[in-house]
Amino acid sequence: MTDDSDVVTRDPKRYERTKLWIGLANLAVYIVVPVVILVSGASASIRDVIADEITGVVVLGAVVYIVLASIVLEVLTLPLGYFSGHVLEKRYELTRRSVGGWTLDWLKGLGLQTVLLGVFVALLYLLLMADPDFWWIWASLLFSAISVFLAAIAPTVLMPIFFKFEPLPDGELKDRLMRLSEQLGTFVQGAYVWKLGDKTVKANAALAGWGKTRRIIISDTLIESHDPDEIEVIIAHELGHHVNGDIWRGIGVQVVIIFVSMWVIDLALGAWSGAFGLDGTLHDFANLPLLALVSTVVGLVALPLANTYSRRRETAADDFAIATTDMRNEFISAMEKLAKQNLSNAEPHPLIETVLHSHPSVNRRIARARG
């Protein structure tokens, strides 16, 4: 338990509002810093310093640049991340991590992000040099394929970096979930307990992975707080995404966003590759802040559209789960418990829901379930 002086009233709206302001401050850093570095000419100066040390190897120079930039930005936003990820969670009695545990996860996240960014940037600049006219098409295809690959290895390679997983013990719950997946014709490699309880009191469940890596994962916190009927209808929702083809739909949406991002980046490079001290070539790695800015803007524009589509698919999965299991009341009780356990705002402002929420509000989901 935390000290009473550190605990605030468990107000979901206040919690969400604080998270939102922290997120906006974090976004501001990721916009303002690249703008300042680019417009001031500092990016060109950084390129020159790196180029002096790494003569003639553009791709390596780009990787060094993005690694350094990533570390600097993460350090700049560290106070925001710490407050949001640890201090705030502790105040609302949601975290079970120590400061050391949070720091270790932050370092792991920084390391993983740095590696992935380095790989993406290396591939990007190889394509920029190989085909300046159509690089964005090849990059879109390649990055789309990589995204699918990362989704496939997420439960076996990426998620275990941060969380422990154990096979769900034999028994009624496992039998019900495996039987449900078989009845719906959806292959799952197995069912696993997701050890979220080591870090948080929040609960979650998912169907993670792709193809042979696909598996049911259920947090220990969900198992502790929900009965088998409620867990079954939650997993039926997750299986519904696969039966309804939402995975392919989601990949399609992601591919469209990637293609649009690469195309707009190509237009931006064509328009500004000679400005701000850039040398006029597409593969000048001093243009990395420009690439980051364009990607951020495209992502912000796409966010409400993608989330609106996502909410529709989530609603369809809710309908599927209720129709498949005939557990309307269990679905409602599961939603109510999850909202309380995760301190979710059951009725967010419509604008916030439209722009930021990938799932319908809890009240909307319950109202629809009640008919």
Coordinates of C-alpha atoms in Angstrom, one line a residue:
M1 CA 0.0 0.0 0.0
T2 CA 1.1 3.5 -0.6
D3 CA 1.1 6.2 2.1
D4 CA -2.2 8.0 2.5
S5 CA -0.6 11.3 1.6
D6 CA 0.4 9.9 -1.8
V7 CA -3.0 8.6 -2.7
V8 CA -5.7 10.6 -4.5
T9 CA -9.3 9.9 -5.0
R10 CA -9.7 7.3 -7.7
D11 CA -11.4 9.6 -10.2
P12 CA -11.1 8.1 -13.8
K13 CA -11.8 11.5 -15.4
R14 CA -9.1 13.3 -13.5
Y15 CA -6.7 10.4 -14.2
E16 CA -7.5 10.5 -17.9
R17 CA -7.2 14.3 -18.0
T18 CA -3.8 14.2 -16.4
K19 CA -2.6 11.5 -18.8
L20 CA -3.8 13.6 -21.7
W21 CA -1.9 16.7 -20.7
I22 CA 1.3 14.7 -20.2
G23 CA 0.8 13.1 -23.6
L24 CA 0.3 16.6 -25.2
A25 CA 3.5 17.9 -23.5
N26 CA 5.4 14.8 -24.7
L27 CA 4.1 15.4 -28.3
A28 CA 5.1 19.0 -28.1
V29 CA 8.7 18.0 -27.3
Y30 CA 8.7 15.6 -30.3
I31 CA 7.5 18.4 -32.6
V32 CA 9.4 21.5 -31.2
V33 CA 12.8 19.9 -30.9
P34 CA 13.0 18.6 -34.5
V35 CA 11.7 22.0 -35.8
V36 CA 14.3 23.9 -33.9
I37 CA 17.1 21.6 -34.9
L38 CA 16.1 21.8 -38.6
V39 CA 15.3 25.5 -38.9
S40 CA 18.3 26.6 -36.9
G41 CA 20.7 24.7 -39.2
A42 CA 21.8 22.6 -36.3
S43 CA 20.9 19.4 -38.1
A44 CA 23.3 20.3 -40.9
S45 CA 26.0 21.0 -38.4
I46 CA 25.4 17.7 -36.6
R47 CA 25.6 15.9 -40.0
D48 CA 29.0 17.6 -40.7
V49 CA 30.4 16.5 -37.3
I50 CA 29.2 12.9 -37.9
A51 CA 30.4 12.9 -41.5
D52 CA 33.9 14.0 -40.4
E53 CA 34.1 10.9 -38.2
I54 CA 32.5 8.5 -40.6
T55 CA 33.7 9.5 -44.1
G56 CA 31.6 8.5 -47.0
V57 CA 29.3 6.0 -45.3
V58 CA 25.9 7.7 -45.5
V59 CA 23.9 4.8 -44.1
L60 CA 26.1 4.5 -41.0
G61 CA 26.0 8.2 -40.5
A62 CA 22.2 8.2 -40.6
V63 CA 22.1 5.4 -38.1
V64 CA 24.5 7.2 -35.7
Y65 CA 22.4 10.4 -36.1
I66 CA 19.0 8.7 -35.3
V67 CA 20.5 6.7 -32.4
L68 CA 21.8 9.9 -30.8
A69 CA 18.6 11.8 -31.6
S70 CA 16.5 9.1 -30.1
I71 CA 18.5 8.9 -26.9
V72 CA 18.4 12.7 -26.5
L73 CA 14.6 12.9 -27.1
E74 CA 14.0 10.1 -24.6
V75 CA 16.1 11.8 -22.0
L76 CA 14.3 15.1 -22.6
T77 CA 10.9 13.4 -22.1
L78 CA 12.1 11.2 -19.2
P79 CA 10.6 13.5 -16.5
L80 CA 7.2 13.3 -18.3
G81 CA 7.5 9.5 -18.8
Y82 CA 8.5 9.0 -15.1
F83 CA 5.6 11.1 -13.8
S84 CA 3.0 9.4 -16.1
G85 CA 4.4 5.9 -15.8
H86 CA 5.3 5.7 -12.2
V87 CA 4.4 8.7 -10.0
L88 CA 0.8 9.1 -11.3
E89 CA 0.2 5.3 -11.3
K90 CA 1.4 5.2 -7.7
R91 CA -0.9 8.0 -6.7
Y92 CA -3.9 6.1 -8.1
E93 CA -2.7 2.8 -6.6
L94 CA -2.3 1.2 -10.0
T95 CA 1.3 0.3 -10.0
R96 CA 3.3 -2.4 -8.2
R97 CA 6.6 -1.5 -9.6
S98 CA 9.4 0.1 -7.7
V99 CA 11.4 3.1 -9.1
G100 CA 14.1 0.6 -10.0
G101 CA 11.6 -1.6 -11.8
W102 CA 10.2 1.3 -13.8
T103 CA 13.7 2.5 -14.7
L104 CA 14.7 -1.0 -15.9
D105 CA 11.6 -1.1 -18.2
W106 CA 12.4 2.3 -19.5
L107 CA 16.0 1.3 -20.3
K108 CA 14.7 -1.9 -22.1
G109 CA 12.2 0.2 -24.1
L110 CA 15.0 2.7 -25.0
G111 CA 17.2 -0.1 -26.1
L112 CA 14.5 -1.8 -28.2
Q113 CA 13.5 1.5 -29.8
T114 CA 17.0 2.4 -30.6
V115 CA 17.7 -1.0 -32.4
L116 CA 14.4 -0.8 -34.4
L117 CA 15.0 2.8 -35.4
G118 CA 18.5 2.0 -36.4
V119 CA 17.4 -0.8 -38.7
F120 CA 14.5 1.2 -40.2
V121 CA 16.7 4.2 -40.9
A122 CA 19.5 2.0 -42.4
L123 CA 17.0 0.4 -44.8
L124 CA 15.4 3.7 -45.6
Y125 CA 18.7 5.4 -46.6
L126 CA 19.8 2.4 -48.7
L127 CA 16.5 2.8 -50.7
L128 CA 16.9 6.5 -50.9
M129 CA 20.3 6.0 -52.5
A130 CA 19.4 3.1 -54.7
D131 CA 16.2 4.6 -56.3
P132 CA 15.6 8.3 -55.6
D133 CA 12.5 8.3 -57.8
F134 CA 10.6 5.4 -56.4
W135 CA 12.2 4.8 -53.0
W136 CA 9.0 5.5 -51.2
I137 CA 7.2 2.7 -52.9
W138 CA 9.9 0.1 -52.0
A139 CA 10.1 1.5 -48.5
S140 CA 6.3 1.3 -48.0
L141 CA 6.3 -2.4 -49.1
L142 CA 9.4 -3.3 -47.0
F143 CA 8.1 -1.5 -43.9
S144 CA 4.7 -3.1 -44.2
A145 CA 6.3 -6.5 -44.4
I146 CA 8.4 -5.7 -41.4
S147 CA 5.3 -4.6 -39.4
V148 CA 3.6 -7.9 -40.1
F149 CA 6.8 -9.8 -39.1
L150 CA 7.1 -7.8 -35.8
A151 CA 3.4 -8.6 -35.0
A152 CA 4.2 -12.3 -35.6
I153 CA 7.2 -12.3 -33.2
A154 CA 5.7 -10.0 -30.6
P155 CA 4.5 -12.7 -28.1
T156 CA 7.6 -14.9 -28.5
V157 CA 10.4 -12.3 -28.8
L158 CA 9.3 -8.7 -28.0
M159 CA 6.7 -9.0 -25.2
P160 CA 8.9 -11.4 -23.1
I161 CA 11.5 -8.6 -22.9
F162 CA 9.1 -6.8 -20.6
F163 CA 6.8 -9.4 -19.2
K164 CA 6.9 -13.0 -17.9
F165 CA 4.5 -15.6 -19.5
E166 CA 3.6 -19.0 -18.2
P167 CA 1.3 -21.7 -19.7
L168 CA -2.2 -21.5 -18.5
P169 CA -2.6 -24.4 -16.1
D170 CA -4.7 -27.4 -17.2
G171 CA -8.3 -27.1 -16.0
E172 CA -11.7 -25.8 -16.7
L173 CA -10.7 -22.3 -17.9
K174 CA -8.0 -23.6 -20.3
D175 CA -10.4 -26.3 -21.7
R176 CA -13.1 -23.7 -22.3
L177 CA -10.9 -21.3 -24.1
M178 CA -9.2 -24.0 -26.3
R179 CA -12.6 -25.5 -27.1
L180 CA -14.0 -22.1 -28.0
S181 CA -11.1 -21.4 -30.4
E182 CA -11.6 -24.8 -32.0
Q183 CA -15.3 -24.2 -32.4
L184 CA -14.6 -20.9 -34.2
G185 CA -12.0 -22.5 -36.5
T186 CA -9.2 -20.2 -35.2
F187 CA -5.8 -21.9 -34.6
V188 CA -4.0 -20.9 -31.4
Q189 CA -0.7 -22.3 -30.3
G190 CA -1.8 -22.3 -26.7
A191 CA -3.1 -20.3 -23.8
Y192 CA -0.7 -18.4 -21.5
V193 CA -0.8 -16.4 -18.2
W194 CA 0.5 -12.9 -18.8
K195 CA 2.2 -11.9 -15.5
L196 CA 1.0 -8.3 -15.4
G197 CA 0.5 -8.5 -11.7
D198 CA 4.3 -8.1 -11.1
K199 CA 3.9 -4.5 -12.4
T200 CA 0.3 -3.3 -12.2
V201 CA -3.1 -4.0 -10.8
K202 CA -4.6 -3.4 -14.3
A203 CA -6.0 -6.3 -16.3
N204 CA -5.8 -7.2 -20.0
A205 CA -6.2 -10.1 -22.4
A206 CA -5.4 -10.6 -26.1
L207 CA -4.9 -12.9 -29.0
A208 CA -1.3 -12.1 -29.7
G209 CA 0.9 -13.2 -32.6
W210 CA 0.4 -14.3 -36.2
G211 CA 0.0 -17.8 -37.8
K212 CA 1.9 -20.4 -35.8
T213 CA 2.8 -17.9 -33.0
R214 CA -0.8 -16.9 -32.3
R215 CA -1.8 -17.5 -28.7
I216 CA -4.3 -16.5 -26.1
I217 CA -2.7 -14.4 -23.3
I218 CA -4.6 -13.5 -20.2
S219 CA -3.2 -11.4 -17.4
D220 CA -3.0 -12.9 -14.0
T221 CA -4.8 -9.8 -12.7
L222 CA -7.8 -10.6 -15.0
I223 CA -7.9 -14.2 -13.8
E224 CA -7.9 -13.1 -10.2
S225 CA -10.7 -10.5 -10.7
H226 CA -13.0 -12.2 -13.3
D227 CA -14.9 -15.5 -13.3
P228 CA -14.5 -18.1 -16.1
D229 CA -17.7 -17.0 -17.9
E230 CA -16.5 -13.4 -18.0
I231 CA -13.0 -14.4 -19.2
E232 CA -14.6 -16.6 -21.9
V233 CA -16.7 -13.8 -23.3
I234 CA -13.6 -11.5 -23.3
I235 CA -11.6 -14.1 -25.3
A236 CA -14.6 -14.6 -27.6
H237 CA -14.3 -10.9 -28.4
E238 CA -10.6 -11.3 -29.2
L239 CA -11.3 -14.4 -31.4
G240 CA -14.1 -12.4 -33.1
H241 CA -11.4 -10.1 -34.5
H242 CA -9.9 -13.1 -36.3
V243 CA -13.1 -14.6 -37.4
N244 CA -14.3 -11.2 -38.8
G245 CA -11.1 -10.7 -40.7
D246 CA -10.1 -7.7 -38.6
I247 CA -6.5 -8.6 -38.5
W248 CA -6.2 -8.4 -42.3
R249 CA -8.3 -5.2 -42.2
G250 CA -6.0 -3.7 -39.6
I251 CA -3.0 -4.6 -41.7
G252 CA -4.6 -2.9 -44.7
V253 CA -5.2 0.3 -42.7
Q254 CA -1.6 0.2 -41.5
V255 CA -0.3 -0.3 -45.0
V256 CA -2.3 2.7 -46.3
I257 CA -0.9 4.9 -43.5
I258 CA 2.7 3.7 -44.3
F259 CA 2.2 4.4 -48.0
V260 CA 0.8 7.9 -47.4
S261 CA 3.6 8.7 -44.9
M262 CA 6.3 7.6 -47.3
W263 CA 4.7 9.5 -50.2
V264 CA 4.3 12.7 -48.2
I265 CA 7.9 12.4 -47.0
D266 CA 9.0 12.1 -50.6
L267 CA 7.1 15.3 -51.4
A268 CA 8.6 17.1 -48.4
L269 CA 12.1 16.0 -49.4
G270 CA 11.6 17.2 -52.9
A271 CA 10.4 20.6 -51.6
W272 CA 12.8 21.3 -48.8
S273 CA 15.9 19.1 -49.4
G274 CA 17.9 22.3 -50.3
A275 CA 16.7 24.4 -47.4
F276 CA 17.9 24.7 -43.8
G277 CA 21.5 23.9 -44.7
L278 CA 20.6 20.5 -46.3
D279 CA 22.7 19.6 -49.3
G280 CA 19.9 19.1 -51.8
T281 CA 20.1 15.3 -52.0
L282 CA 17.4 13.0 -50.8
H283 CA 19.9 10.9 -48.9
D284 CA 21.4 13.7 -46.8
F285 CA 20.8 12.4 -43.3
A286 CA 20.6 15.9 -42.0
N287 CA 17.0 15.7 -43.3
L288 CA 16.1 13.2 -40.5
P289 CA 14.2 15.8 -38.4
L290 CA 12.1 16.6 -41.5
L291 CA 11.3 13.0 -41.9
A292 CA 10.3 12.7 -38.3
L293 CA 8.1 15.8 -38.4
V294 CA 6.3 14.7 -41.5
S295 CA 5.7 11.2 -40.0
T296 CA 4.3 12.8 -36.9
V297 CA 1.9 15.1 -38.8
V298 CA 0.7 12.3 -41.0
G299 CA 0.2 10.1 -37.9
L300 CA -1.8 12.9 -36.1
V301 CA -4.0 13.4 -39.2
A302 CA -4.6 9.7 -39.5
L303 CA -5.2 9.1 -35.8
P304 CA -8.9 10.0 -35.6
L305 CA -9.7 8.2 -38.9
A306 CA -7.9 5.0 -37.8
N307 CA -9.5 5.1 -34.3
T308 CA -13.0 5.7 -35.7
Y309 CA -12.5 2.6 -37.9
S310 CA -11.0 0.7 -35.0
R311 CA -14.0 1.5 -32.7
R312 CA -16.4 0.1 -35.4
R313 CA -14.4 -3.2 -35.5
E314 CA -14.4 -3.4 -31.7
T315 CA -18.2 -3.0 -31.7
A316 CA -18.5 -5.8 -34.3
A317 CA -16.2 -8.0 -32.1
D318 CA -18.4 -7.2 -29.0
D319 CA -21.5 -8.3 -31.0
F320 CA -19.8 -11.4 -32.1
A321 CA -18.7 -12.4 -28.6
I322 CA -22.2 -12.0 -27.2
A323 CA -23.8 -13.8 -30.1
T324 CA -21.3 -16.7 -29.9
T325 CA -21.3 -17.3 -26.2
D326 CA -24.9 -16.1 -25.3
M327 CA -23.3 -14.4 -22.3
R328 CA -24.8 -10.9 -22.5
N329 CA -24.8 -10.3 -18.7
E330 CA -21.3 -11.7 -18.3
F331 CA -20.1 -9.4 -21.0
I332 CA -21.6 -6.4 -19.2
S333 CA -20.2 -7.4 -15.8
A334 CA -16.8 -8.0 -17.4
M335 CA -16.8 -4.5 -18.9
E336 CA -17.8 -3.0 -15.6
K337 CA -15.1 -4.8 -13.7
L338 CA -12.4 -3.9 -16.3
A339 CA -13.4 -0.2 -16.2
K340 CA -13.1 -0.1 -12.4
Q341 CA -9.9 -2.2 -12.3
N342 CA -8.1 -0.2 -15.0
L343 CA -9.5 3.1 -13.9
S344 CA -11.0 3.8 -17.3
N345 CA -13.2 6.8 -18.0
A346 CA -16.5 5.1 -18.8
E347 CA -17.8 8.2 -20.6
P348 CA -15.1 10.4 -22.0
H349 CA -15.7 13.6 -23.9
P350 CA -16.9 12.8 -27.4
L351 CA -14.0 14.7 -29.0
I352 CA -11.5 12.8 -26.9
E353 CA -13.1 9.5 -27.7
T354 CA -13.2 10.3 -31.4
V355 CA -9.5 11.3 -31.7
L356 CA -7.7 9.2 -29.1
H357 CA -9.7 6.1 -28.3
S358 CA -9.4 2.9 -30.3
H359 CA -12.3 1.3 -28.4
P360 CA -15.8 2.6 -27.7
S361 CA -16.4 3.9 -24.3
V362 CA -17.4 1.4 -21.6
N363 CA -20.8 3.0 -21.3
R364 CA -21.4 2.7 -25.1
R365 CA -20.4 -0.9 -25.0
I366 CA -22.6 -1.7 -22.1
A367 CA -25.6 0.2 -23.5
R368 CA -25.3 -1.7 -26.8
A369 CA -25.0 -5.0 -25.0
R370 CA -28.2 -4.3 -23.1
G371 CA -29.9 -3.5 -26.4

